[in-house]
Tab-separated table of C-alpha atoms in Angstrom:
chain	number	residue	atom	x	y	z
A	1	UNK	CA	-0.136	0.130	0.114
A	2	UNK	CA	1.386	3.200	-1.449
A	3	UNK	CA	0.569	6.776	0.724
A	4	UNK	CA	-2.443	7.764	0.836
A	5	UNK	CA	-3.714	11.920	1.517
A	6	UNK	CA	-1.860	12.035	5.131
A	7	UNK	CA	-1.608	8.563	5.874
A	8	UNK	CA	2.192	7.271	5.741
A	9	UNK	CA	1.176	2.761	5.042
A	10	UNK	CA	3.728	0.767	6.413
A	11	UNK	CA	3.972	-1.829	3.842
A	12	UNK	CA	4.672	-0.894	0.041
A	13	UNK	CA	2.690	-3.302	-1.439
A	14	UNK	CA	1.196	-3.265	-4.979
A	15	UNK	CA	-3.009	-4.460	-4.659
A	16	UNK	CA	-1.015	-7.381	-2.237
A	17	UNK	CA	-4.824	-8.916	-2.052
A	18	UNK	CA	-5.795	-7.407	-5.735
A	19	UNK	CA	-5.478	-11.422	-7.744
A	20	UNK	CA	-7.866	-12.410	-5.082
A	21	UNK	CA	-10.649	-10.513	-4.858
A	22	UNK	CA	-14.031	-11.481	-5.882
A	23	UNK	CA	-15.897	-9.229	-8.358
A	24	UNK	CA	-17.492	-6.811	-6.126
A	25	UNK	CA	-21.993	-8.065	-7.451
A	26	UNK	CA	-23.597	-7.165	-3.602
A	27	UNK	CA	-25.428	-3.782	-4.165
A	28	UNK	CA	-24.385	-2.573	0.058
A	29	UNK	CA	-20.787	-1.315	1.406
A	30	UNK	CA	-18.932	-4.590	2.435
A	31	UNK	CA	-15.616	-5.240	4.285
A	32	UNK	CA	-12.647	-7.385	2.671
A	33	UNK	CA	-9.983	-6.731	4.510
A	34	UNK	CA	-8.911	-4.982	7.840
A	35	UNK	CA	-4.817	-4.266	8.054
A	36	UNK	CA	-2.590	-2.518	10.733
A	37	UNK	CA	0.348	-0.285	9.522
A	38	UNK	CA	1.523	2.561	10.870
A	39	UNK	CA	1.313	6.299	10.252
A	40	UNK	CA	3.761	8.929	9.512
A	41	UNK	CA	3.822	10.084	12.959
A	42	UNK	CA	4.847	5.839	14.395
A	43	UNK	CA	1.472	6.037	15.181
A	44	UNK	CA	-0.640	2.931	14.914
A	45	UNK	CA	-3.309	3.155	12.094
A	46	UNK	CA	-6.064	0.623	11.340
A	47	UNK	CA	-6.942	-0.143	7.372
A	48	UNK	CA	-10.322	-0.918	6.004
A	49	UNK	CA	-10.627	-2.362	2.747
A	50	UNK	CA	-14.307	-1.813	0.930
A	51	UNK	CA	-16.436	-2.338	-2.088
A	52	UNK	CA	-18.516	0.391	-2.133
A	53	UNK	CA	-22.327	0.196	-2.070
A	54	UNK	CA	-22.934	0.632	-5.810
A	55	UNK	CA	-25.677	2.685	-7.663
A	56	UNK	CA	-27.585	2.997	-10.361
A	57	UNK	CA	-27.405	5.100	-13.254
A	58	UNK	CA	-30.927	6.664	-12.598
A	59	UNK	CA	-30.209	6.835	-8.573
A	60	UNK	CA	-30.145	11.507	-7.383
A	61	UNK	CA	-27.099	11.468	-5.302
A	62	UNK	CA	-25.061	14.995	-4.566
A	63	UNK	CA	-21.947	13.211	-5.456
A	64	UNK	CA	-19.966	10.141	-7.701
A	65	UNK	CA	-17.271	7.790	-9.178
A	66	UNK	CA	-17.566	5.642	-11.644
A	67	UNK	CA	-14.812	3.679	-12.936
A	68	UNK	CA	-14.065	3.875	-16.948
A	69	UNK	CA	-10.430	3.462	-16.941
A	70	UNK	CA	-10.739	-0.365	-18.202
A	71	UNK	CA	-8.881	-1.983	-14.687
A	72	UNK	CA	-10.666	-2.072	-10.984
A	73	UNK	CA	-8.679	1.353	-8.387
A	74	UNK	CA	-8.754	2.146	-5.431
A	75	UNK	CA	-10.266	5.016	-4.112
A	76	UNK	CA	-9.285	7.460	-0.506
A	77	UNK	CA	-12.221	10.198	0.326
A	78	UNK	CA	-10.250	13.377	1.847
A	79	UNK	CA	-11.874	14.384	4.717
A	80	UNK	CA	-10.480	17.342	6.758
A	81	UNK	CA	-12.677	15.611	10.124
A	82	UNK	CA	-11.077	11.944	9.632
A	83	UNK	CA	-7.739	12.772	12.165
A	84	UNK	CA	-10.389	14.897	14.120
A	85	UNK	CA	-12.607	11.504	14.842
A	86	UNK	CA	-10.804	8.410	13.886
A	87	UNK	CA	-6.465	9.378	13.854
A	88	UNK	CA	-6.444	5.384	14.047
A	89	UNK	CA	-8.638	4.507	11.032
A	90	UNK	CA	-8.784	5.495	7.451
A	91	UNK	CA	-11.436	3.530	4.411
A	92	UNK	CA	-9.465	2.319	1.071
A	93	UNK	CA	-12.605	1.436	-1.336
A	94	UNK	CA	-11.521	-1.047	-4.470
A	95	UNK	CA	-14.082	-0.048	-7.038
A	96	UNK	CA	-14.534	-2.300	-10.275
A	97	UNK	CA	-14.379	-1.101	-14.401
A	98	UNK	CA	-17.531	0.514	-15.468
A	99	UNK	CA	-19.348	0.812	-11.445
A	100	UNK	CA	-20.140	3.668	-10.348
A	101	UNK	CA	-19.908	4.279	-6.551
A	102	UNK	CA	-21.667	7.267	-3.989
A	103	UNK	CA	-18.695	9.374	-2.838
A	104	UNK	CA	-19.829	11.208	1.093
A	105	UNK	CA	-18.658	14.679	2.592
A	106	UNK	CA	-19.408	15.696	5.746
A	107	UNK	CA	-21.986	18.637	5.567
A	108	UNK	CA	-21.774	21.535	3.751
A	109	UNK	CA	-23.224	24.800	3.859
A	110	UNK	CA	-22.354	28.340	0.757
A	111	UNK	CA	-20.867	31.029	2.151
A	112	UNK	CA	-19.345	34.063	0.687
A	113	UNK	CA	-15.597	35.050	1.512
A	114	UNK	CA	-13.513	37.452	0.175
A	115	UNK	CA	-16.270	37.772	-2.766
A	116	UNK	CA	-16.276	34.518	-3.733
A	117	UNK	CA	-19.045	31.563	-2.605
A	118	UNK	CA	-16.765	29.064	-0.390
A	119	UNK	CA	-18.554	25.849	0.919
A	120	UNK	CA	-17.834	25.582	4.575
A	121	UNK	CA	-18.927	23.159	7.816
A	122	UNK	CA	-22.246	23.170	8.212
A	123	UNK	CA	-23.203	24.710	11.586
A	124	UNK	CA	-26.082	21.385	11.759
A	125	UNK	CA	-23.375	19.256	12.105
A	126	UNK	CA	-22.537	17.167	15.679
A	127	UNK	CA	-19.617	16.285	14.923
A	128	UNK	CA	-18.112	18.997	14.183
A	129	UNK	CA	-16.441	20.826	17.419
A	130	UNK	CA	-17.462	24.960	18.363
A	131	UNK	CA	-13.727	25.572	17.572
A	132	UNK	CA	-13.465	24.761	13.466
A	133	UNK	CA	-16.985	25.980	13.004
A	134	UNK	CA	-15.822	29.132	14.426
A	135	UNK	CA	-12.738	28.672	11.888
A	136	UNK	CA	-14.346	29.103	8.475
A	137	UNK	CA	-12.269	26.454	7.234
A	138	UNK	CA	-13.017	26.518	2.974
A	139	UNK	CA	-13.680	22.611	2.505
A	140	UNK	CA	-12.807	20.950	-0.789
A	141	UNK	CA	-14.771	17.485	-2.456
A	142	UNK	CA	-12.041	16.172	-3.595
A	143	UNK	CA	-10.643	12.595	-3.534
A	144	UNK	CA	-6.680	9.972	-3.868
A	145	UNK	CA	-7.168	7.169	-6.364
A	146	UNK	CA	-4.918	4.662	-7.146
A	147	UNK	CA	-4.519	3.029	-11.040
A	148	UNK	CA	-2.198	-0.970	-10.650
A	149	UNK	CA	1.570	0.088	-10.966
A	150	UNK	CA	1.345	3.605	-10.026
A	151	UNK	CA	0.982	5.948	-7.056
A	152	UNK	CA	-1.649	8.025	-5.194
A	153	UNK	CA	-3.167	10.686	-7.867
A	154	UNK	CA	-4.285	12.702	-4.986
A	155	UNK	CA	-6.998	15.938	-4.780
A	156	UNK	CA	-8.566	15.097	-7.369
A	157	UNK	CA	-11.672	17.578	-6.892
A	158	UNK	CA	-15.677	17.366	-7.636
A	159	UNK	CA	-16.290	20.737	-7.338
A	160	UNK	CA	-15.698	22.001	-11.053
A	161	UNK	CA	-17.087	20.858	-13.900
A	162	UNK	CA	-14.784	20.411	-16.902
A	163	UNK	CA	-12.000	18.270	-18.052
A	164	UNK	CA	-8.869	18.157	-17.246
A	165	UNK	CA	-6.277	15.359	-16.986
A	166	UNK	CA	-4.468	13.781	-14.164
A	167	UNK	CA	-0.584	12.641	-14.345
A	168	UNK	CA	-0.244	8.879	-13.045
A	169	UNK	CA	3.886	8.587	-11.694
A	170	UNK	CA	5.058	4.950	-11.931
A	171	UNK	CA	5.353	3.569	-8.934
A	172	UNK	CA	8.632	1.415	-10.462
A	173	UNK	CA	11.519	4.138	-10.064
A	174	UNK	CA	13.093	2.774	-13.469
A	175	UNK	CA	9.973	3.442	-15.134
A	176	UNK	CA	10.165	7.067	-13.435
A	177	UNK	CA	13.621	6.859	-15.258
A	178	UNK	CA	12.099	6.186	-18.709
A	179	UNK	CA	9.335	8.576	-18.199
A	180	UNK	CA	11.513	10.944	-16.871
A	181	UNK	CA	13.909	10.854	-19.848
A	182	UNK	CA	10.954	10.768	-22.469
A	183	UNK	CA	8.513	13.108	-23.034
A	184	UNK	CA	6.482	11.929	-25.282
A	185	UNK	CA	5.993	8.369	-22.592
A	186	UNK	CA	5.573	10.987	-19.785
A	187	UNK	CA	2.933	12.639	-21.812
A	188	UNK	CA	0.886	9.483	-22.105
A	189	UNK	CA	1.189	8.434	-18.465
A	190	UNK	CA	-2.030	10.614	-17.625
A	191	UNK	CA	-5.327	9.834	-17.632
A	192	UNK	CA	-8.452	11.802	-18.260
A	193	UNK	CA	-10.338	12.828	-15.959
A	194	UNK	CA	-14.731	14.564	-16.181
A	195	UNK	CA	-16.413	15.859	-13.355
A	196	UNK	CA	-20.683	16.310	-14.949
A	197	UNK	CA	-23.612	17.436	-13.077
A	198	UNK	CA	-25.229	13.501	-13.700
A	199	UNK	CA	-29.331	13.904	-11.680
A	200	UNK	CA	-29.445	16.754	-9.812
A	201	UNK	CA	-25.654	15.853	-8.462
A	202	UNK	CA	-21.725	15.796	-9.923
A	203	UNK	CA	-20.596	12.580	-11.194
A	204	UNK	CA	-16.302	12.264	-12.201
A	205	UNK	CA	-15.260	9.346	-13.892
């Protein structure tokens, strides 16, 4: 497992259980494995490996992710509250090709700050401390994904409609060196991400 958000996992295995995981045929979220490692500070960290709750195309949801990569990918949902609420636990989701999953974020509301709209923690959210509410820290709706053979691609935003390319960095130092030496190969190691408005929500694919 490679780096995941602020978490540095101890054993750098590339999808260690990938070849043994069956296809996700369940509609509900299912835990498939639990591993224990250490974070960057040396504290014990429990990683829950899960299949997601799957959706059909007609369901209405605020945020969703559809995998068109051709491979099973790993997904980590970023949360400003993760360190505060569950500093010893995080979750990695395994999403199969052509599957659609919901993406959940803590509740927010839109306020005007410096003449621009920003989303901040919802004051009525019981999971947010008074201190955090007073800070009014802008919150982004972002996720991290990992394609087999590559490092985690971080901070992929679902906030802005449109297309953009995400750079993929190989896990192999040898392949990294080859990519640095040939700009054409480096340019080829990108995937296209697109955020669309679907059924009243935002979908990343």
